[in-house]
Amino acid sequence: MPTIAAVDDYIARIEGTCGAESDIIVVLKFDKKDQALEKILKKAVLKSQIAGMIYDLRFEEYSFRVYASGKIIFKGIQNKQTLNRILAELLL
Amino acid sequence: MVDYYENNNANVHRGVHSLSLEATEMYEKSREHVTKFINANDSSEIIFTRGATEAINLTAYAWGLNNLKENDEVLIFLMEHHSNIIPWEITAKLCGFKIKYVNVTSDGILDIKDFENKISSKTKIVCLSHVSNVTGVANDIKSLSKTTHDHGAVLLVDGAQSVPHMPIDVQNLDVDFLAFSGHKMLGPTGIGVLYTKKTLQQKMNPYQGGGEMIKDVTFNSEKQLCNISWNEPPWKFEAGTPNISGIIGLSAAINYLEQIGMNNILAHEQDLTKYAIEKMKSLTKISIYGPTDSSKCGIIPFNINGLSSHEVALLCDSYGITIRSGYHCAQPLHQIFQIPSSARASFYLYNTHEEIDYFLNVLKEVQTL
């Protein structure tokens, strides 16, 4: 029976950052990061990139960067529900 | 550490069997080694802790709760790491003393005038870092120690950022307490040291209770209570089984540092810092905080215009460069700098000019974003 993909399939951890900024770091599971990156690049608007290592992206009104190392940094997302919704739209 | 686990693994100061005696000898030799490394007067002045944080907590609880009362004052500088603020805020609520915070200038330098205005006969302890973990500014401990002692107070120095990077002589500096961590000086995590001047140890109660820190526990069946007498320092402050392998590892790390020479390490770091700052100054989008002269230690806090410190750290990480971002556990200093956070490049004995050139090239790339 096929399983339904979930956001947790792609995400190892979500970290808040210390500092007055409201940055959120999403760490992708190592073995899923390339697959996740491919999905994100299909759905978000690519603004710029550096050498296939760093992708500067926009989805809805939110800017974020994805690193080929498997980390995503979101700026200006105020609550967990919004983050979860955006991650679901990008990854599922 | 491997040798200890493979050949001498036993608890210390507990058994009469060979393994325990061997482990005890390694443990106490390590204490003697630390004693010499910071030129303490006696090995009983060296208390092993989990790190600098626990060392400061030990001071606040074991010395503070026994010596501070209402109307007494504790002076803390606003450049301090949270670990030299929070233990005092907690114990202030327990025994009612007052904390006075001493200003730091917008350049990240101690405001000595404010210190001299705030220190008084009410001051019982002054708490400050030897080297700021945010800016790398090295404070003049000897001079501050004299002012502190002239007012009848004692001095606690957070040496987490100085002991690994420069020669330290606690007798020459005349500090009363010195806290530092093993993991910042090539040693293992979970081990640290509190140096306490011997004369102060008698004024300190135990920090934690358990095995090793007591001499006698005799049960009085009539009164249904235990009469307890404490062990001698330093064991009075080392309850329970200590981090034996960590302590042996710390001694090995010190041995390594000594072979290179602490003066050589300091000179190397200052050279790298000067080199990096000169190059970073040429980058238009970069702001550096704190002084940029050669007297500072190997730490450079900075931001890149338009990027958060975390973005900078992640961008550097993509190129294999590891830097810290955020408050660095020193939020009040960031308030003084009026910045939301900072990225922090730091150097140690293993870094090279070539690595700094690579770092600068990455920053150039990053600031184009």
Short mmCIF file of C-alpha atoms in Angstrom, two decimals:
data_model
loop_
_atom_site.label_atom_id
_atom_site.label_comp_id
_atom_site.label_asym_id
_atom_site.label_seq_id
_atom_site.Cartn_x
_atom_site.Cartn_y
_atom_site.Cartn_z
CA MET A 1 0.00 0.00 0.00
CA PRO A 2 1.57 3.34 -1.00
CA THR A 3 2.30 5.76 1.83
CA ILE A 4 1.35 9.42 1.73
CA ALA A 5 4.36 11.74 1.85
CA ALA A 6 4.51 14.04 4.88
CA VAL A 7 6.59 17.13 5.60
CA ASP A 8 8.36 15.17 8.35
CA ASP A 9 9.70 12.82 5.68
CA TYR A 10 11.94 15.64 4.51
CA ILE A 11 12.70 17.57 7.67
CA ALA A 12 15.14 16.54 10.38
CA ARG A 13 14.77 19.55 12.63
CA ILE A 14 13.43 23.11 12.85
CA GLU A 15 15.51 25.57 14.86
CA GLY A 16 14.67 29.06 16.02
CA THR A 17 17.67 31.39 16.08
CA CYS A 18 18.96 33.59 18.85
CA GLY A 19 18.99 37.28 18.04
CA ALA A 20 16.35 39.91 17.52
CA GLU A 21 15.65 38.68 13.99
CA SER A 22 12.88 36.12 13.55
CA ASP A 23 14.91 33.76 11.37
CA ILE A 24 13.99 30.10 11.31
CA ILE A 25 16.36 27.38 10.19
CA VAL A 26 14.91 24.21 8.69
CA VAL A 27 17.34 21.31 8.49
CA LEU A 28 16.48 18.77 5.79
CA LYS A 29 17.07 15.07 6.25
CA PHE A 30 20.40 14.27 4.64
CA ASP A 31 19.11 11.50 2.39
CA LYS A 32 16.12 13.59 1.28
CA LYS A 33 17.74 16.97 0.77
CA ASP A 34 18.28 16.67 -2.99
CA GLN A 35 14.71 15.50 -3.53
CA ALA A 36 13.41 18.33 -1.31
CA LEU A 37 15.51 20.90 -3.16
CA GLU A 38 14.14 19.71 -6.49
CA LYS A 39 10.55 20.09 -5.26
CA ILE A 40 11.21 23.54 -3.77
CA LEU A 41 12.85 24.80 -6.97
CA LYS A 42 9.79 23.75 -8.95
CA LYS A 43 7.38 25.68 -6.72
CA ALA A 44 9.26 28.78 -5.57
CA VAL A 45 10.52 31.70 -7.63
CA LEU A 46 14.29 31.66 -8.04
CA LYS A 47 15.71 35.13 -7.56
CA SER A 48 19.41 34.24 -7.72
CA GLN A 49 21.88 31.50 -6.96
CA ILE A 50 25.56 31.04 -6.29
CA ALA A 51 27.32 28.14 -7.99
CA GLY A 52 24.46 25.70 -7.41
CA MET A 53 25.18 25.92 -3.68
CA ILE A 54 22.89 28.67 -2.50
CA TYR A 55 19.44 29.49 -3.87
CA ASP A 56 17.73 32.78 -3.13
CA LEU A 57 14.00 32.12 -3.42
CA ARG A 58 10.56 33.61 -2.92
CA PHE A 59 7.28 31.86 -2.19
CA GLU A 60 4.15 33.97 -1.72
CA GLU A 61 5.41 37.02 0.22
CA TYR A 62 8.18 35.10 1.99
CA SER A 63 11.87 35.20 1.04
CA PHE A 64 14.08 32.31 1.94
CA ARG A 65 17.39 30.71 1.04
CA VAL A 66 18.09 27.07 0.45
CA TYR A 67 21.61 25.72 0.82
CA ALA A 68 22.76 22.63 -1.01
CA SER A 69 24.05 21.42 2.37
CA GLY A 70 20.40 20.84 3.27
CA LYS A 71 19.49 23.90 5.30
CA ILE A 72 16.78 26.47 4.64
CA ILE A 73 16.57 29.86 6.31
CA PHE A 74 13.21 31.62 6.41
CA LYS A 75 12.92 35.27 7.34
CA GLY A 76 9.92 37.06 8.75
CA ILE A 77 7.66 34.09 9.38
CA GLN A 78 5.86 34.91 12.59
CA ASN A 79 4.29 31.64 13.62
CA LYS A 80 4.62 27.89 13.40
CA GLN A 81 1.34 27.39 11.56
CA THR A 82 2.46 29.61 8.68
CA LEU A 83 5.80 27.84 8.50
CA ASN A 84 4.14 24.42 8.46
CA ARG A 85 1.74 25.51 5.73
CA ILE A 86 4.54 26.87 3.54
CA LEU A 87 6.70 23.79 4.05
CA ALA A 88 3.76 21.56 3.13
CA GLU A 89 3.08 23.56 -0.04
CA LEU A 90 6.73 23.46 -1.05
CA LEU A 91 7.48 19.84 -0.22
CA LEU A 92 4.28 17.91 -0.84
CA MET B 1 41.75 9.52 28.05
CA VAL B 2 41.94 6.31 26.05
CA ASP B 3 44.75 5.09 28.32
CA TYR B 4 42.60 5.82 31.37
CA TYR B 5 39.58 3.95 30.01
CA GLU B 6 41.66 1.02 28.77
CA ASN B 7 43.99 0.61 31.73
CA ASN B 8 42.96 2.57 34.82
CA ASN B 9 39.19 2.96 34.71
CA ALA B 10 37.96 3.26 38.29
CA ASN B 11 36.49 5.88 40.59
CA VAL B 12 38.90 8.24 42.38
CA HIS B 13 39.43 8.65 46.12
CA ARG B 14 37.14 5.67 46.75
CA GLY B 15 38.89 2.32 46.71
CA VAL B 16 42.12 0.78 47.97
CA HIS B 17 42.45 -1.41 44.91
CA SER B 18 45.14 -0.69 42.33
CA LEU B 19 42.85 0.66 39.62
CA SER B 20 41.35 3.25 41.95
CA LEU B 21 44.76 4.30 43.23
CA GLU B 22 46.07 4.64 39.67
CA ALA B 23 43.03 6.66 38.61
CA THR B 24 43.39 8.88 41.69
CA GLU B 25 47.03 9.53 40.88
CA MET B 26 46.17 10.53 37.29
CA TYR B 27 43.34 12.72 38.56
CA GLU B 28 45.38 14.57 41.17
CA LYS B 29 48.37 14.92 38.84
CA SER B 30 46.03 16.66 36.41
CA ARG B 31 45.01 19.03 39.19
CA GLU B 32 48.67 19.81 39.88
CA HIS B 33 49.17 20.41 36.18
CA VAL B 34 46.31 22.93 36.06
CA THR B 35 47.74 24.56 39.21
CA LYS B 36 51.07 25.18 37.49
CA PHE B 37 49.43 26.22 34.21
CA ILE B 38 47.71 29.23 35.81
CA ASN B 39 50.37 29.62 38.54
CA ALA B 40 48.01 29.04 41.43
CA ASN B 41 49.62 28.85 44.84
CA ASP B 42 48.33 25.41 45.78
CA SER B 43 46.48 22.57 44.06
CA SER B 44 43.68 22.82 46.63
CA GLU B 45 42.73 26.06 44.89
CA ILE B 46 41.71 24.15 41.76
CA ILE B 47 38.11 22.88 41.76
CA PHE B 48 36.96 20.80 38.81
CA THR B 49 33.54 21.63 37.37
CA ARG B 50 31.51 20.89 34.22
CA GLY B 51 32.74 24.10 32.62
CA ALA B 52 33.07 27.83 33.19
CA THR B 53 29.29 28.14 33.59
CA GLU B 54 29.20 25.70 36.48
CA ALA B 55 32.32 27.33 37.94
CA ILE B 56 30.53 30.71 38.07
CA ASN B 57 27.38 29.10 39.45
CA LEU B 58 29.51 27.43 42.11
CA THR B 59 30.90 30.83 43.08
CA ALA B 60 27.45 32.42 43.19
CA TYR B 61 25.98 29.64 45.34
CA ALA B 62 28.92 28.49 47.47
CA TRP B 63 30.45 31.91 48.09
CA GLY B 64 27.58 34.24 47.24
CA LEU B 65 24.86 32.70 49.38
CA ASN B 66 27.27 32.54 52.32
CA ASN B 67 28.71 36.03 52.03
CA LEU B 68 26.11 38.30 50.43
CA LYS B 69 23.14 39.81 52.21
CA GLU B 70 20.62 42.59 51.77
CA ASN B 71 22.18 45.97 50.93
CA ASP B 72 25.34 44.31 49.60
CA GLU B 73 26.13 45.02 45.98
CA VAL B 74 27.47 42.92 43.12
CA LEU B 75 29.00 44.72 40.13
CA ILE B 76 28.64 43.11 36.72
CA PHE B 77 29.83 44.60 33.44
CA LEU B 78 27.41 44.73 30.53
CA MET B 79 29.85 42.91 28.26
CA GLU B 80 29.38 39.69 30.22
CA HIS B 81 28.30 36.35 28.85
CA HIS B 82 24.90 35.34 30.25
CA SER B 83 26.67 32.76 32.40
CA ASN B 84 28.18 35.61 34.41
CA ILE B 85 24.83 37.41 34.73
CA ILE B 86 22.15 34.81 35.34
CA PRO B 87 23.68 33.00 38.37
CA TRP B 88 23.88 36.39 40.13
CA GLU B 89 20.34 37.35 39.15
CA ILE B 90 19.11 34.03 40.58
CA THR B 91 21.06 34.26 43.84
CA ALA B 92 20.11 37.94 44.24
CA LYS B 93 16.50 36.80 44.48
CA LEU B 94 17.49 34.22 47.09
CA CYS B 95 19.39 36.50 49.43
CA GLY B 96 18.39 40.01 48.50
CA PHE B 97 21.63 41.64 47.41
CA LYS B 98 21.59 44.29 44.71
CA ILE B 99 23.21 43.98 41.28
CA LYS B 100 24.69 47.08 39.70
CA TYR B 101 25.52 46.89 36.02
CA VAL B 102 28.59 48.76 34.81
CA ASN B 103 28.42 50.37 31.38
CA VAL B 104 30.37 49.45 28.31
CA THR B 105 31.04 52.09 25.65
CA SER B 106 29.57 51.89 22.17
CA ASP B 107 33.04 50.67 21.10
CA GLY B 108 32.74 47.70 23.43
CA ILE B 109 35.28 48.97 25.97
CA LEU B 110 34.73 48.97 29.72
CA ASP B 111 33.52 52.31 31.02
CA ILE B 112 36.08 52.67 33.79
CA LYS B 113 34.60 55.94 35.03
CA ASP B 114 31.24 54.24 35.50
CA PHE B 115 33.00 51.41 37.33
CA GLU B 116 34.76 53.84 39.64
CA ASN B 117 31.49 55.65 40.27
CA LYS B 118 29.60 52.47 41.09
CA ILE B 119 32.13 50.59 43.22
CA SER B 120 31.82 51.36 46.92
CA SER B 121 32.16 49.85 50.37
CA LYS B 122 28.83 48.11 49.65
CA THR B 123 30.40 46.22 46.74
CA LYS B 124 31.30 42.68 47.76
CA ILE B 125 32.18 41.11 44.42
CA VAL B 126 33.02 42.37 40.94
CA CYS B 127 32.28 39.97 38.05
CA LEU B 128 33.79 40.37 34.63
CA SER B 129 35.30 38.51 31.75
CA HIS B 130 39.02 38.71 31.05
CA VAL B 131 38.34 38.67 27.31
CA SER B 132 34.93 39.43 25.80
CA ASN B 133 33.49 36.44 23.94
CA VAL B 134 31.84 38.87 21.51
CA THR B 135 34.52 41.45 20.73
CA GLY B 136 37.79 39.89 21.88
CA VAL B 137 38.53 42.96 24.01
CA ALA B 138 41.02 42.05 26.74
CA ASN B 139 40.35 43.81 30.03
CA ASP B 140 43.10 45.08 32.30
CA ILE B 141 42.47 42.60 35.09
CA LYS B 142 45.43 43.63 37.23
CA SER B 143 44.28 47.23 37.42
CA LEU B 144 40.62 46.26 37.99
CA SER B 145 41.73 43.81 40.67
CA LYS B 146 43.54 46.57 42.54
CA THR B 147 40.52 48.89 42.45
CA THR B 148 38.27 46.01 43.55
CA HIS B 149 40.50 45.05 46.47
CA ASP B 150 40.98 48.68 47.50
CA HIS B 151 37.23 48.72 48.16
CA GLY B 152 37.32 45.48 50.14
CA ALA B 153 35.58 43.42 47.45
CA VAL B 154 36.65 40.25 45.67
CA LEU B 155 37.05 39.71 41.94
CA LEU B 156 35.54 36.91 39.85
CA VAL B 157 37.05 36.62 36.38
CA ASP B 158 35.46 34.64 33.58
CA GLY B 159 38.57 33.32 31.86
CA ALA B 160 36.81 31.16 29.28
CA GLN B 161 38.18 33.32 26.46
CA SER B 162 41.57 34.16 27.98
CA VAL B 163 43.00 31.01 29.59
CA PRO B 164 43.07 29.12 26.25
CA HIS B 165 44.71 32.00 24.41
CA MET B 166 47.36 33.67 26.59
CA PRO B 167 49.64 33.04 29.57
CA ILE B 168 47.69 33.39 32.82
CA ASP B 169 49.21 33.97 36.24
CA VAL B 170 46.46 34.20 38.86
CA GLN B 171 48.86 35.37 41.53
CA ASN B 172 50.21 38.18 39.38
CA LEU B 173 46.71 39.19 38.27
CA ASP B 174 45.56 38.87 41.89
CA VAL B 175 42.15 37.43 41.05
CA ASP B 176 40.02 35.72 43.68
CA PHE B 177 38.03 33.45 41.40
CA LEU B 178 38.85 32.39 37.85
CA ALA B 179 36.50 30.23 35.77
CA PHE B 180 37.38 28.48 32.52
CA SER B 181 36.35 25.57 30.28
CA GLY B 182 38.27 22.65 28.81
CA HIS B 183 36.44 22.56 25.49
CA LYS B 184 37.71 26.01 24.50
CA MET B 185 41.33 24.93 24.90
CA LEU B 186 41.45 21.76 22.80
CA GLY B 187 40.19 19.68 25.73
CA PRO B 188 37.04 17.61 26.02
CA THR B 189 33.56 19.00 26.67
CA GLY B 190 32.04 18.77 30.13
CA ILE B 191 35.13 19.77 32.06
CA GLY B 192 36.06 23.13 33.54
CA VAL B 193 37.88 24.73 36.41
CA LEU B 194 37.17 27.17 39.18
CA TYR B 195 40.29 28.64 40.72
CA THR B 196 39.50 29.97 44.19
CA LYS B 197 41.98 31.81 46.36
CA LYS B 198 42.66 29.60 49.38
CA THR B 199 41.72 32.28 51.93
CA LEU B 200 38.21 32.46 50.45
CA GLN B 201 37.51 28.73 50.53
CA GLN B 202 36.81 28.74 54.26
CA LYS B 203 34.05 31.28 53.62
CA MET B 204 32.35 29.00 51.12
CA ASN B 205 29.69 26.39 51.79
CA PRO B 206 29.47 23.25 49.64
CA TYR B 207 27.77 23.76 46.30
CA GLN B 208 26.33 20.26 45.97
CA GLY B 209 26.05 17.33 48.39
CA GLY B 210 27.09 13.75 47.83
CA GLY B 211 30.03 11.42 48.01
CA GLU B 212 33.59 12.70 48.39
CA MET B 213 32.63 16.17 49.66
CA ILE B 214 32.04 14.94 53.22
CA LYS B 215 34.43 13.70 55.89
CA ASP B 216 31.88 12.10 58.20
CA VAL B 217 28.17 11.40 58.18
CA THR B 218 27.23 9.98 61.57
CA PHE B 219 23.68 9.02 62.31
CA ASN B 220 22.36 10.01 65.74
CA SER B 221 19.61 7.49 66.47
CA GLU B 222 18.22 9.44 69.43
CA LYS B 223 17.82 12.69 67.54
CA GLN B 224 17.12 10.93 64.24
CA LEU B 225 19.51 13.13 62.27
CA CYS B 226 22.88 12.99 60.61
CA ASN B 227 25.85 14.98 61.85
CA ILE B 228 27.98 15.97 58.89
CA SER B 229 31.49 17.35 58.59
CA TRP B 230 32.82 18.56 55.26
CA ASN B 231 35.90 17.32 53.47
CA GLU B 232 38.79 19.72 52.88
CA PRO B 233 38.85 21.88 49.72
CA PRO B 234 38.93 21.23 46.83
CA TRP B 235 37.04 17.95 47.40
CA LYS B 236 34.50 19.78 49.57
CA PHE B 237 33.26 21.31 46.29
CA GLU B 238 33.43 18.18 44.13
CA ALA B 239 30.42 16.09 45.09
CA GLY B 240 29.92 12.73 43.41
CA THR B 241 31.99 10.91 40.84
CA PRO B 242 33.86 13.53 38.85
CA ASN B 243 34.51 13.65 35.13
CA ILE B 244 37.78 11.75 35.55
CA SER B 245 38.53 11.16 31.88
CA GLY B 246 37.67 14.78 31.10
CA ILE B 247 40.10 16.01 33.71
CA ILE B 248 42.84 13.77 32.33
CA GLY B 249 41.97 15.04 28.84
CA LEU B 250 42.18 18.64 30.02
CA SER B 251 45.67 17.99 31.35
CA ALA B 252 46.67 16.46 28.01
CA ALA B 253 45.31 19.54 26.20
CA ILE B 254 47.30 21.83 28.50
CA ASN B 255 50.40 19.78 27.81
CA TYR B 256 49.86 20.31 24.07
CA LEU B 257 49.34 24.06 24.50
CA GLU B 258 52.43 24.34 26.71
CA GLN B 259 54.56 22.65 24.08
CA ILE B 260 53.53 25.32 21.58
CA GLY B 261 53.84 28.08 24.18
CA MET B 262 51.06 30.39 25.33
CA ASN B 263 52.99 33.49 24.24
CA ASN B 264 53.35 32.01 20.76
CA ILE B 265 49.63 31.23 20.63
CA LEU B 266 48.73 34.77 21.65
CA ALA B 267 51.11 36.32 19.11
CA HIS B 268 49.82 34.05 16.33
CA GLU B 269 46.17 34.91 17.05
CA GLN B 270 46.85 38.63 17.26
CA ASP B 271 48.69 38.47 13.95
CA LEU B 272 45.78 36.61 12.30
CA THR B 273 43.24 39.02 13.78
CA LYS B 274 45.12 42.09 12.58
CA TYR B 275 45.47 40.53 9.12
CA ALA B 276 41.77 39.64 8.94
CA ILE B 277 40.54 43.01 10.20
CA GLU B 278 42.65 44.94 7.69
CA LYS B 279 41.20 42.88 4.86
CA MET B 280 37.63 42.97 6.18
CA LYS B 281 37.76 46.76 6.43
CA SER B 282 38.14 46.93 2.66
CA LEU B 283 34.78 45.20 2.14
CA THR B 284 32.12 47.84 1.68
CA LYS B 285 29.10 46.01 3.09
CA ILE B 286 30.76 44.78 6.28
CA SER B 287 30.46 46.42 9.71
CA ILE B 288 32.88 45.33 12.43
CA TYR B 289 31.95 45.88 16.09
CA GLY B 290 34.26 46.70 18.96
CA PRO B 291 37.84 47.88 18.70
CA THR B 292 39.90 46.97 15.66
CA ASP B 293 43.36 47.54 17.10
CA SER B 294 46.00 44.89 17.63
CA SER B 295 45.49 44.59 21.39
CA LYS B 296 42.37 42.44 21.04
CA CYS B 297 42.23 38.67 20.97
CA GLY B 298 41.22 36.50 18.02
CA ILE B 299 37.54 37.36 17.76
CA ILE B 300 35.87 39.57 15.14
CA PRO B 301 32.13 40.29 15.41
CA PHE B 302 30.61 41.62 12.21
CA ASN B 303 27.52 41.93 10.06
CA ILE B 304 26.96 42.18 6.33
CA ASN B 305 24.52 44.84 5.25
CA GLY B 306 21.22 43.29 4.13
CA LEU B 307 21.86 39.84 5.62
CA SER B 308 21.08 38.48 9.06
CA SER B 309 23.97 36.99 11.01
CA HIS B 310 22.42 33.55 10.61
CA GLU B 311 22.31 33.94 6.84
CA VAL B 312 25.99 34.89 6.90
CA ALA B 313 26.81 31.85 9.05
CA LEU B 314 24.86 29.51 6.76
CA LEU B 315 26.48 31.02 3.68
CA CYS B 316 29.94 30.52 5.23
CA ASP B 317 28.93 26.99 6.22
CA SER B 318 28.24 26.24 2.57
CA TYR B 319 31.92 26.92 1.92
CA GLY B 320 33.12 24.86 4.88
CA ILE B 321 33.71 27.83 7.15
CA THR B 322 32.35 27.55 10.67
CA ILE B 323 31.37 30.78 12.38
CA ARG B 324 28.91 31.55 15.15
CA SER B 325 25.86 33.80 14.74
CA GLY B 326 23.31 35.33 17.10
CA TYR B 327 23.82 36.95 20.47
CA HIS B 328 26.72 34.69 21.51
CA CYS B 329 24.99 34.53 24.92
CA ALA B 330 25.70 38.23 25.40
CA GLN B 331 22.45 40.00 24.57
CA PRO B 332 23.05 43.15 26.67
CA LEU B 333 26.22 43.91 24.70
CA HIS B 334 24.25 43.63 21.45
CA GLN B 335 21.76 46.12 22.89
CA ILE B 336 24.67 48.51 23.45
CA PHE B 337 25.84 47.99 19.88
CA GLN B 338 22.20 48.46 18.78
CA ILE B 339 22.28 45.42 16.53
CA PRO B 340 19.89 42.45 16.39
CA SER B 341 22.73 39.90 16.39
CA SER B 342 26.20 39.44 14.94
CA ALA B 343 28.29 36.95 13.04
CA ARG B 344 31.56 36.10 14.78
CA ALA B 345 34.77 34.94 13.22
CA SER B 346 37.26 33.53 15.71
CA PHE B 347 40.77 32.18 15.34
CA TYR B 348 42.93 29.78 17.25
CA LEU B 349 46.39 28.33 17.01
CA TYR B 350 45.48 26.04 14.09
CA ASN B 351 44.26 28.78 11.73
CA THR B 352 46.40 30.22 8.95
CA HIS B 353 46.67 33.31 6.75
CA GLU B 354 45.58 31.18 3.80
CA GLU B 355 42.35 30.27 5.61
CA ILE B 356 41.68 33.94 6.25
CA ASP B 357 42.24 34.72 2.57
CA TYR B 358 39.70 32.00 1.72
CA PHE B 359 37.26 33.40 4.31
CA LEU B 360 37.66 36.88 2.82
CA ASN B 361 36.98 35.57 -0.67
CA VAL B 362 33.79 33.95 0.60
CA LEU B 363 32.72 37.18 2.29
CA LYS B 364 33.29 39.03 -1.00
CA GLU B 365 31.01 36.53 -2.71
CA VAL B 366 28.44 36.67 0.05
CA GLN B 367 28.18 40.45 0.06
CA THR B 368 27.12 40.36 -3.60
CA LEU B 369 23.83 38.73 -2.58
#
